[in-house]
Amino acid sequence: MKSPGCFASFILLAALALHDGAAFAQSYASKSVRIVVPFPPGGAVDTMARVISPKMTDALNQPVLVDNRPGAGGNLGSDAVAKAAPDGYTILLNTAGLAISHALYRKLPFDAAKDLLPVTQPVATTLILVAGSKLPVASTRELIALAKSKPGSLNYGHAGFGSTLYFGMELLKLSAGVDILAVPYKGDAPISSALMAGEVDVAVMPLQTSLQAVKAGRLRALGVTSARRSADLPDVPTIAEAGVSGYEFVSWYGLFVPAKTPRDVVESIQRATVKVINMPEVRNRIRGMTLEIVGNTPEEFDAKYRADLAKFARIVKEARIPLQD
């Protein structure tokens, strides 16, 4: 039987541990915070980080700095955060490409499913299915009918085998049962040019890089990849509405911290982020980028992230996409 003295010592140690954990959470942030962007300066993710970082500085009462760590399709910066101290002072801002990498690469220097902890999804990226004006279709339904009547005769542009544009189109092919050939390009702008020139027939594109061309009539919007219509193109139906039952493909920007970061610290970062993205001036800038504000809880974002890990793994398997080294 344990003595009363031993039991009292156990209670004291437990109380001290709880006090230390609470004190750590209450002291966050006590020094500068880095938002690691695993892409070069000037891109959309970098822009998003620089929109929120000044207001995050105010919210956390500490400098919040943007640290660009480009390389290996975003995996270099992600690995740096996965291996950082789990204290909340190193935060990753990445896209759905993180979940794609987990499905696409045979081996990464980190485990995207275990080594990073989802904090919140500040925004979602609206993607749309577009066609060049020379292709004789005006809707997703007409595109599918044409593709089925001429298997393998149509093609689509994408920005690389690991891109969301590629996976969005491959999911459409699987869901609709059509054969459309993939043609790689080096980014969104070359794809748009190829579509307008008639070099490729269709593509899944970010709304932010194709909206003006759609409004000018140089590209034709066939469908929105998300579950609901876009406020920027309210007359364009979703792909699911067009008859591709269950189709939904949404890209996102998400904040992650190293695994084992204290829960209270995760919640502090999430609360600060949601506060910032809902400030009127920040909301206006985000909407100007044609991004949709989300700001979900850690639990909601974790569920979304896990669902995407499974979805992308299924696409790789069913579409027989070659694994990358």
PDB file of N, CA and C in Angstrom, residues 224-298:
ATOM      1  N   VAL A 224     -17.990  24.685 -61.975  1.00  0.00           N
ATOM      2  CA  VAL A 224     -17.209  24.964 -60.773  1.00  0.00           C
ATOM      3  C   VAL A 224     -16.950  23.642 -60.064  1.00  0.00           C
ATOM      4  N   THR A 225     -15.726  23.437 -59.564  1.00  0.00           N
ATOM      5  CA  THR A 225     -15.375  22.145 -58.985  1.00  0.00           C
ATOM      6  C   THR A 225     -15.869  21.950 -57.557  1.00  0.00           C
ATOM      7  N   SER A 226     -16.252  23.026 -56.889  1.00  0.00           N
ATOM      8  CA  SER A 226     -16.676  22.937 -55.485  1.00  0.00           C
ATOM      9  C   SER A 226     -18.123  22.460 -55.379  1.00  0.00           C
ATOM     10  N   ALA A 227     -18.575  22.292 -54.121  1.00  0.00           N
ATOM     11  CA  ALA A 227     -19.931  21.779 -53.894  1.00  0.00           C
ATOM     12  C   ALA A 227     -20.998  22.840 -54.130  1.00  0.00           C
ATOM     13  N   ARG A 228     -20.600  24.112 -54.091  1.00  0.00           N
ATOM     14  CA  ARG A 228     -21.578  25.168 -54.367  1.00  0.00           C
ATOM     15  C   ARG A 228     -20.996  26.166 -55.366  1.00  0.00           C
ATOM     16  N   ARG A 229     -21.887  26.938 -55.970  1.00  0.00           N
ATOM     17  CA  ARG A 229     -21.470  27.879 -57.011  1.00  0.00           C
ATOM     18  C   ARG A 229     -20.606  29.003 -56.427  1.00  0.00           C
ATOM     19  N   SER A 230     -19.841  29.612 -57.308  1.00  0.00           N
ATOM     20  CA  SER A 230     -18.989  30.726 -56.900  1.00  0.00           C
ATOM     21  C   SER A 230     -19.755  32.036 -56.957  1.00  0.00           C
ATOM     22  N   ALA A 231     -19.531  32.886 -55.958  1.00  0.00           N
ATOM     23  CA  ALA A 231     -20.162  34.210 -55.953  1.00  0.00           C
ATOM     24  C   ALA A 231     -19.660  35.058 -57.105  1.00  0.00           C
ATOM     25  N   ASP A 232     -18.464  34.759 -57.621  1.00  0.00           N
ATOM     26  CA  ASP A 232     -17.904  35.522 -58.734  1.00  0.00           C
ATOM     27  C   ASP A 232     -18.498  35.103 -60.080  1.00  0.00           C
ATOM     28  N   LEU A 233     -19.007  33.865 -60.161  1.00  0.00           N
ATOM     29  CA  LEU A 233     -19.636  33.362 -61.390  1.00  0.00           C
ATOM     30  C   LEU A 233     -20.922  32.618 -61.009  1.00  0.00           C
ATOM     31  N   PRO A 234     -21.906  33.339 -60.515  1.00  0.00           N
ATOM     32  CA  PRO A 234     -23.107  32.683 -59.980  1.00  0.00           C
ATOM     33  C   PRO A 234     -23.922  31.908 -61.001  1.00  0.00           C
ATOM     34  N   ASP A 235     -23.756  32.227 -62.283  1.00  0.00           N
ATOM     35  CA  ASP A 235     -24.522  31.538 -63.313  1.00  0.00           C
ATOM     36  C   ASP A 235     -23.855  30.253 -63.806  1.00  0.00           C
ATOM     37  N   VAL A 236     -22.650  29.997 -63.332  1.00  0.00           N
ATOM     38  CA  VAL A 236     -21.934  28.790 -63.761  1.00  0.00           C
ATOM     39  C   VAL A 236     -22.239  27.670 -62.771  1.00  0.00           C
ATOM     40  N   PRO A 237     -22.840  26.568 -63.218  1.00  0.00           N
ATOM     41  CA  PRO A 237     -23.208  25.485 -62.289  1.00  0.00           C
ATOM     42  C   PRO A 237     -21.978  24.716 -61.798  1.00  0.00           C
ATOM     43  N   THR A 238     -22.174  24.004 -60.706  1.00  0.00           N
ATOM     44  CA  THR A 238     -21.117  23.108 -60.245  1.00  0.00           C
ATOM     45  C   THR A 238     -21.052  21.906 -61.177  1.00  0.00           C
ATOM     46  N   ILE A 239     -19.935  21.216 -61.144  1.00  0.00           N
ATOM     47  CA  ILE A 239     -19.791  20.014 -61.975  1.00  0.00           C
ATOM     48  C   ILE A 239     -20.769  18.935 -61.513  1.00  0.00           C
ATOM     49  N   ALA A 240     -21.020  18.877 -60.207  1.00  0.00           N
ATOM     50  CA  ALA A 240     -22.005  17.913 -59.700  1.00  0.00           C
ATOM     51  C   ALA A 240     -23.398  18.220 -60.241  1.00  0.00           C
ATOM     52  N   GLU A 241     -23.736  19.510 -60.320  1.00  0.00           N
ATOM     53  CA  GLU A 241     -25.035  19.904 -60.881  1.00  0.00           C
ATOM     54  C   GLU A 241     -25.162  19.466 -62.333  1.00  0.00           C
ATOM     55  N   ALA A 242     -24.031  19.402 -63.022  1.00  0.00           N
ATOM     56  CA  ALA A 242     -24.043  19.045 -64.445  1.00  0.00           C
ATOM     57  C   ALA A 242     -24.194  17.547 -64.665  1.00  0.00           C
ATOM     58  N   GLY A 243     -24.340  16.798 -63.583  1.00  0.00           N
ATOM     59  CA  GLY A 243     -24.604  15.377 -63.737  1.00  0.00           C
ATOM     60  C   GLY A 243     -23.490  14.453 -63.296  1.00  0.00           C
ATOM     61  N   VAL A 244     -22.339  15.016 -62.844  1.00  0.00           N
ATOM     62  CA  VAL A 244     -21.249  14.172 -62.353  1.00  0.00           C
ATOM     63  C   VAL A 244     -21.457  14.020 -60.848  1.00  0.00           C
ATOM     64  N   SER A 245     -22.272  13.042 -60.494  1.00  0.00           N
ATOM     65  CA  SER A 245     -22.713  12.875 -59.114  1.00  0.00           C
ATOM     66  C   SER A 245     -21.536  12.701 -58.146  1.00  0.00           C
ATOM     67  N   GLY A 246     -21.573  13.481 -57.070  1.00  0.00           N
ATOM     68  CA  GLY A 246     -20.552  13.348 -56.033  1.00  0.00           C
ATOM     69  C   GLY A 246     -19.252  14.050 -56.304  1.00  0.00           C
ATOM     70  N   TYR A 247     -19.125  14.673 -57.482  1.00  0.00           N
ATOM     71  CA  TYR A 247     -17.847  15.334 -57.784  1.00  0.00           C
ATOM     72  C   TYR A 247     -17.690  16.587 -56.930  1.00  0.00           C
ATOM     73  N   GLU A 248     -16.566  16.663 -56.247  1.00  0.00           N
ATOM     74  CA  GLU A 248     -16.196  17.862 -55.505  1.00  0.00           C
ATOM     75  C   GLU A 248     -14.681  17.890 -55.386  1.00  0.00           C
ATOM     76  N   PHE A 249     -14.097  19.004 -55.754  1.00  0.00           N
ATOM     77  CA  PHE A 249     -12.645  19.141 -55.664  1.00  0.00           C
ATOM     78  C   PHE A 249     -12.347  20.581 -55.268  1.00  0.00           C
ATOM     79  N   VAL A 250     -11.832  20.745 -54.068  1.00  0.00           N
ATOM     80  CA  VAL A 250     -11.552  22.080 -53.548  1.00  0.00           C
ATOM     81  C   VAL A 250     -10.098  22.165 -53.129  1.00  0.00           C
ATOM     82  N   SER A 251      -9.406  23.159 -53.621  1.00  0.00           N
ATOM     83  CA  SER A 251      -8.055  23.417 -53.143  1.00  0.00           C
ATOM     84  C   SER A 251      -8.134  24.388 -51.970  1.00  0.00           C
ATOM     85  N   TRP A 252      -7.070  24.447 -51.179  1.00  0.00           N
ATOM     86  CA  TRP A 252      -7.109  25.280 -49.976  1.00  0.00           C
ATOM     87  C   TRP A 252      -5.709  25.735 -49.607  1.00  0.00           C
ATOM     88  N   TYR A 253      -5.686  26.762 -48.768  1.00  0.00           N
ATOM     89  CA  TYR A 253      -4.466  27.168 -48.078  1.00  0.00           C
ATOM     90  C   TYR A 253      -4.673  26.795 -46.614  1.00  0.00           C
ATOM     91  N   GLY A 254      -3.678  26.139 -46.008  1.00  0.00           N
ATOM     92  CA  GLY A 254      -3.836  25.714 -44.631  1.00  0.00           C
ATOM     93  C   GLY A 254      -2.618  26.016 -43.788  1.00  0.00           C
ATOM     94  N   LEU A 255      -2.859  26.254 -42.499  1.00  0.00           N
ATOM     95  CA  LEU A 255      -1.777  26.456 -41.538  1.00  0.00           C
ATOM     96  C   LEU A 255      -1.548  25.160 -40.766  1.00  0.00           C
ATOM     97  N   PHE A 256      -0.272  24.803 -40.623  1.00  0.00           N
ATOM     98  CA  PHE A 256       0.119  23.598 -39.895  1.00  0.00           C
ATOM     99  C   PHE A 256       1.244  23.943 -38.924  1.00  0.00           C
ATOM    100  N   VAL A 257       1.345  23.170 -37.860  1.00  0.00           N
ATOM    101  CA  VAL A 257       2.465  23.273 -36.928  1.00  0.00           C
ATOM    102  C   VAL A 257       3.037  21.874 -36.742  1.00  0.00           C
ATOM    103  N   PRO A 258       4.237  21.766 -36.185  1.00  0.00           N
ATOM    104  CA  PRO A 258       4.797  20.428 -35.937  1.00  0.00           C
ATOM    105  C   PRO A 258       3.900  19.613 -35.013  1.00  0.00           C
ATOM    106  N   ALA A 259       3.877  18.303 -35.245  1.00  0.00           N
ATOM    107  CA  ALA A 259       3.136  17.416 -34.355  1.00  0.00           C
ATOM    108  C   ALA A 259       3.653  17.597 -32.926  1.00  0.00           C
ATOM    109  N   LYS A 260       2.787  17.352 -31.981  1.00  0.00           N
ATOM    110  CA  LYS A 260       3.078  17.476 -30.542  1.00  0.00           C
ATOM    111  C   LYS A 260       3.122  18.921 -30.050  1.00  0.00           C
ATOM    112  N   THR A 261       2.760  19.870 -30.922  1.00  0.00           N
ATOM    113  CA  THR A 261       2.581  21.243 -30.443  1.00  0.00           C
ATOM    114  C   THR A 261       1.427  21.246 -29.440  1.00  0.00           C
ATOM    115  N   PRO A 262       1.586  21.903 -28.280  1.00  0.00           N
ATOM    116  CA  PRO A 262       0.514  21.893 -27.268  1.00  0.00           C
ATOM    117  C   PRO A 262      -0.822  22.379 -27.822  1.00  0.00           C
ATOM    118  N   ARG A 263      -1.868  21.716 -27.375  1.00  0.00           N
ATOM    119  CA  ARG A 263      -3.209  22.013 -27.876  1.00  0.00           C
ATOM    120  C   ARG A 263      -3.588  23.480 -27.671  1.00  0.00           C
ATOM    121  N   ASP A 264      -3.273  24.029 -26.515  1.00  0.00           N
ATOM    122  CA  ASP A 264      -3.635  25.420 -26.244  1.00  0.00           C
ATOM    123  C   ASP A 264      -2.916  26.383 -27.185  1.00  0.00           C
ATOM    124  N   VAL A 265      -1.705  26.035 -27.578  1.00  0.00           N
ATOM    125  CA  VAL A 265      -0.958  26.877 -28.512  1.00  0.00           C
ATOM    126  C   VAL A 265      -1.604  26.813 -29.895  1.00  0.00           C
ATOM    127  N   VAL A 266      -1.985  25.604 -30.312  1.00  0.00           N
ATOM    128  CA  VAL A 266      -2.691  25.434 -31.586  1.00  0.00           C
ATOM    129  C   VAL A 266      -3.950  26.293 -31.604  1.00  0.00           C
ATOM    130  N   GLU A 267      -4.694  26.253 -30.517  1.00  0.00           N
ATOM    131  CA  GLU A 267      -5.935  27.030 -30.448  1.00  0.00           C
ATOM    132  C   GLU A 267      -5.662  28.530 -30.447  1.00  0.00           C
ATOM    133  N   SER A 268      -4.569  28.950 -29.833  1.00  0.00           N
ATOM    134  CA  SER A 268      -4.207  30.374 -29.841  1.00  0.00           C
ATOM    135  C   SER A 268      -3.916  30.848 -31.258  1.00  0.00           C
ATOM    136  N   ILE A 269      -3.185  30.038 -32.028  1.00  0.00           N
ATOM    137  CA  ILE A 269      -2.869  30.393 -33.417  1.00  0.00           C
ATOM    138  C   ILE A 269      -4.148  30.422 -34.252  1.00  0.00           C
ATOM    139  N   GLN A 270      -5.009  29.432 -34.029  1.00  0.00           N
ATOM    140  CA  GLN A 270      -6.260  29.372 -34.791  1.00  0.00           C
ATOM    141  C   GLN A 270      -7.131  30.585 -34.513  1.00  0.00           C
ATOM    142  N   ARG A 271      -7.266  30.948 -33.246  1.00  0.00           N
ATOM    143  CA  ARG A 271      -8.106  32.101 -32.888  1.00  0.00           C
ATOM    144  C   ARG A 271      -7.552  33.389 -33.479  1.00  0.00           C
ATOM    145  N   ALA A 272      -6.233  33.547 -33.418  1.00  0.00           N
ATOM    146  CA  ALA A 272      -5.615  34.752 -33.974  1.00  0.00           C
ATOM    147  C   ALA A 272      -5.828  34.823 -35.486  1.00  0.00           C
ATOM    148  N   THR A 273      -5.694  33.675 -36.163  1.00  0.00           N
ATOM    149  CA  THR A 273      -5.864  33.634 -37.623  1.00  0.00           C
ATOM    150  C   THR A 273      -7.290  33.989 -38.022  1.00  0.00           C
ATOM    151  N   VAL A 274      -8.274  33.389 -37.340  1.00  0.00           N
ATOM    152  CA  VAL A 274      -9.677  33.655 -37.657  1.00  0.00           C
ATOM    153  C   VAL A 274     -10.014  35.121 -37.406  1.00  0.00           C
ATOM    154  N   LYS A 275      -9.487  35.670 -36.329  1.00  0.00           N
ATOM    155  CA  LYS A 275      -9.700  37.095 -36.037  1.00  0.00           C
ATOM    156  C   LYS A 275      -9.161  37.959 -37.165  1.00  0.00           C
ATOM    157  N   VAL A 276      -7.956  37.623 -37.642  1.00  0.00           N
ATOM    158  CA  VAL A 276      -7.294  38.426 -38.674  1.00  0.00           C
ATOM    159  C   VAL A 276      -8.032  38.346 -40.003  1.00  0.00           C
ATOM    160  N   ILE A 277      -8.383  37.139 -40.464  1.00  0.00           N
ATOM    161  CA  ILE A 277      -8.992  37.011 -41.792  1.00  0.00           C
ATOM    162  C   ILE A 277     -10.399  37.596 -41.845  1.00  0.00           C
ATOM    163  N   ASN A 278     -10.993  37.843 -40.670  1.00  0.00           N
ATOM    164  CA  ASN A 278     -12.320  38.456 -40.648  1.00  0.00           C
ATOM    165  C   ASN A 278     -12.285  39.963 -40.418  1.00  0.00           C
ATOM    166  N   MET A 279     -11.085  40.534 -40.338  1.00  0.00           N
ATOM    167  CA  MET A 279     -10.981  41.992 -40.290  1.00  0.00           C
ATOM    168  C   MET A 279     -11.385  42.550 -41.650  1.00  0.00           C
ATOM    169  N   PRO A 280     -12.184  43.616 -41.689  1.00  0.00           N
ATOM    170  CA  PRO A 280     -12.697  44.123 -42.972  1.00  0.00           C
ATOM    171  C   PRO A 280     -11.624  44.356 -44.041  1.00  0.00           C
ATOM    172  N   GLU A 281     -10.498  44.979 -43.658  1.00  0.00           N
ATOM    173  CA  GLU A 281      -9.473  45.260 -44.668  1.00  0.00           C
ATOM    174  C   GLU A 281      -8.812  43.992 -45.184  1.00  0.00           C
ATOM    175  N   VAL A 282      -8.667  42.986 -44.302  1.00  0.00           N
ATOM    176  CA  VAL A 282      -8.083  41.714 -44.730  1.00  0.00           C
ATOM    177  C   VAL A 282      -9.083  40.942 -45.582  1.00  0.00           C
ATOM    178  N   ARG A 283     -10.332  40.927 -45.168  1.00  0.00           N
ATOM    179  CA  ARG A 283     -11.376  40.259 -45.958  1.00  0.00           C
ATOM    180  C   ARG A 283     -11.433  40.824 -47.368  1.00  0.00           C
ATOM    181  N   ASN A 284     -11.348  42.139 -47.491  1.00  0.00           N
ATOM    182  CA  ASN A 284     -11.414  42.770 -48.806  1.00  0.00           C
ATOM    183  C   ASN A 284     -10.237  42.360 -49.686  1.00  0.00           C
ATOM    184  N   ARG A 285      -9.059  42.286 -49.084  1.00  0.00           N
ATOM    185  CA  ARG A 285      -7.884  41.877 -49.866  1.00  0.00           C
ATOM    186  C   ARG A 285      -7.985  40.412 -50.288  1.00  0.00           C
ATOM    187  N   ILE A 286      -8.481  39.581 -49.392  1.00  0.00           N
ATOM    188  CA  ILE A 286      -8.632  38.161 -49.722  1.00  0.00           C
ATOM    189  C   ILE A 286      -9.679  37.977 -50.818  1.00  0.00           C
ATOM    190  N   ARG A 287     -10.782  38.673 -50.713  1.00  0.00           N
ATOM    191  CA  ARG A 287     -11.805  38.577 -51.756  1.00  0.00           C
ATOM    192  C   ARG A 287     -11.279  39.122 -53.070  1.00  0.00           C
ATOM    193  N   GLY A 288     -10.398  40.132 -53.003  1.00  0.00           N
ATOM    194  CA  GLY A 288      -9.776  40.649 -54.218  1.00  0.00           C
ATOM    195  C   GLY A 288      -8.900  39.624 -54.910  1.00  0.00           C
ATOM    196  N   MET A 289      -8.463  38.623 -54.159  1.00  0.00           N
ATOM    197  CA  MET A 289      -7.674  37.527 -54.718  1.00  0.00           C
ATOM    198  C   MET A 289      -8.579  36.380 -55.178  1.00  0.00           C
ATOM    199  N   THR A 290      -9.903  36.598 -55.157  1.00  0.00           N
ATOM    200  CA  THR A 290     -10.937  35.602 -55.492  1.00  0.00           C
ATOM    201  C   THR A 290     -10.778  34.326 -54.669  1.00  0.00           C
ATOM    202  N   LEU A 291     -10.406  34.502 -53.396  1.00  0.00           N
ATOM    203  CA  LEU A 291     -10.344  33.379 -52.466  1.00  0.00           C
ATOM    204  C   LEU A 291     -11.553  33.435 -51.549  1.00  0.00           C
ATOM    205  N   GLU A 292     -11.974  32.276 -51.064  1.00  0.00           N
ATOM    206  CA  GLU A 292     -13.130  32.185 -50.176  1.00  0.00           C
ATOM    207  C   GLU A 292     -12.650  32.034 -48.735  1.00  0.00           C
ATOM    208  N   ILE A 293     -13.096  32.892 -47.849  1.00  0.00           N
ATOM    209  CA  ILE A 293     -12.692  32.834 -46.446  1.00  0.00           C
ATOM    210  C   ILE A 293     -13.377  31.652 -45.752  1.00  0.00           C
ATOM    211  N   VAL A 294     -12.577  30.883 -45.003  1.00  0.00           N
ATOM    212  CA  VAL A 294     -13.101  29.718 -44.292  1.00  0.00           C
ATOM    213  C   VAL A 294     -12.882  29.884 -42.781  1.00  0.00           C
ATOM    214  N   GLY A 295     -11.634  29.740 -42.311  1.00  0.00           N
ATOM    215  CA  GLY A 295     -11.340  29.914 -40.890  1.00  0.00           C
ATOM    216  C   GLY A 295     -11.989  28.874 -40.006  1.00  0.00           C
ATOM    217  N   ASN A 296     -11.813  27.586 -40.335  1.00  0.00           N
ATOM    218  CA  ASN A 296     -12.440  26.523 -39.553  1.00  0.00           C
ATOM    219  C   ASN A 296     -11.632  26.175 -38.301  1.00  0.00           C
ATOM    220  N   THR A 297     -12.178  25.288 -37.497  1.00  0.00           N
ATOM    221  CA  THR A 297     -11.517  24.864 -36.268  1.00  0.00           C
ATOM    222  C   THR A 297     -10.426  23.845 -36.587  1.00  0.00           C
ATOM    223  N   PRO A 298      -9.509  23.591 -35.647  1.00  0.00           N
ATOM    224  CA  PRO A 298      -8.510  22.544 -35.879  1.00  0.00           C
ATOM    225  C   PRO A 298      -9.143  21.190 -36.186  1.00  0.00           C
TER     226      PRO A 298
END
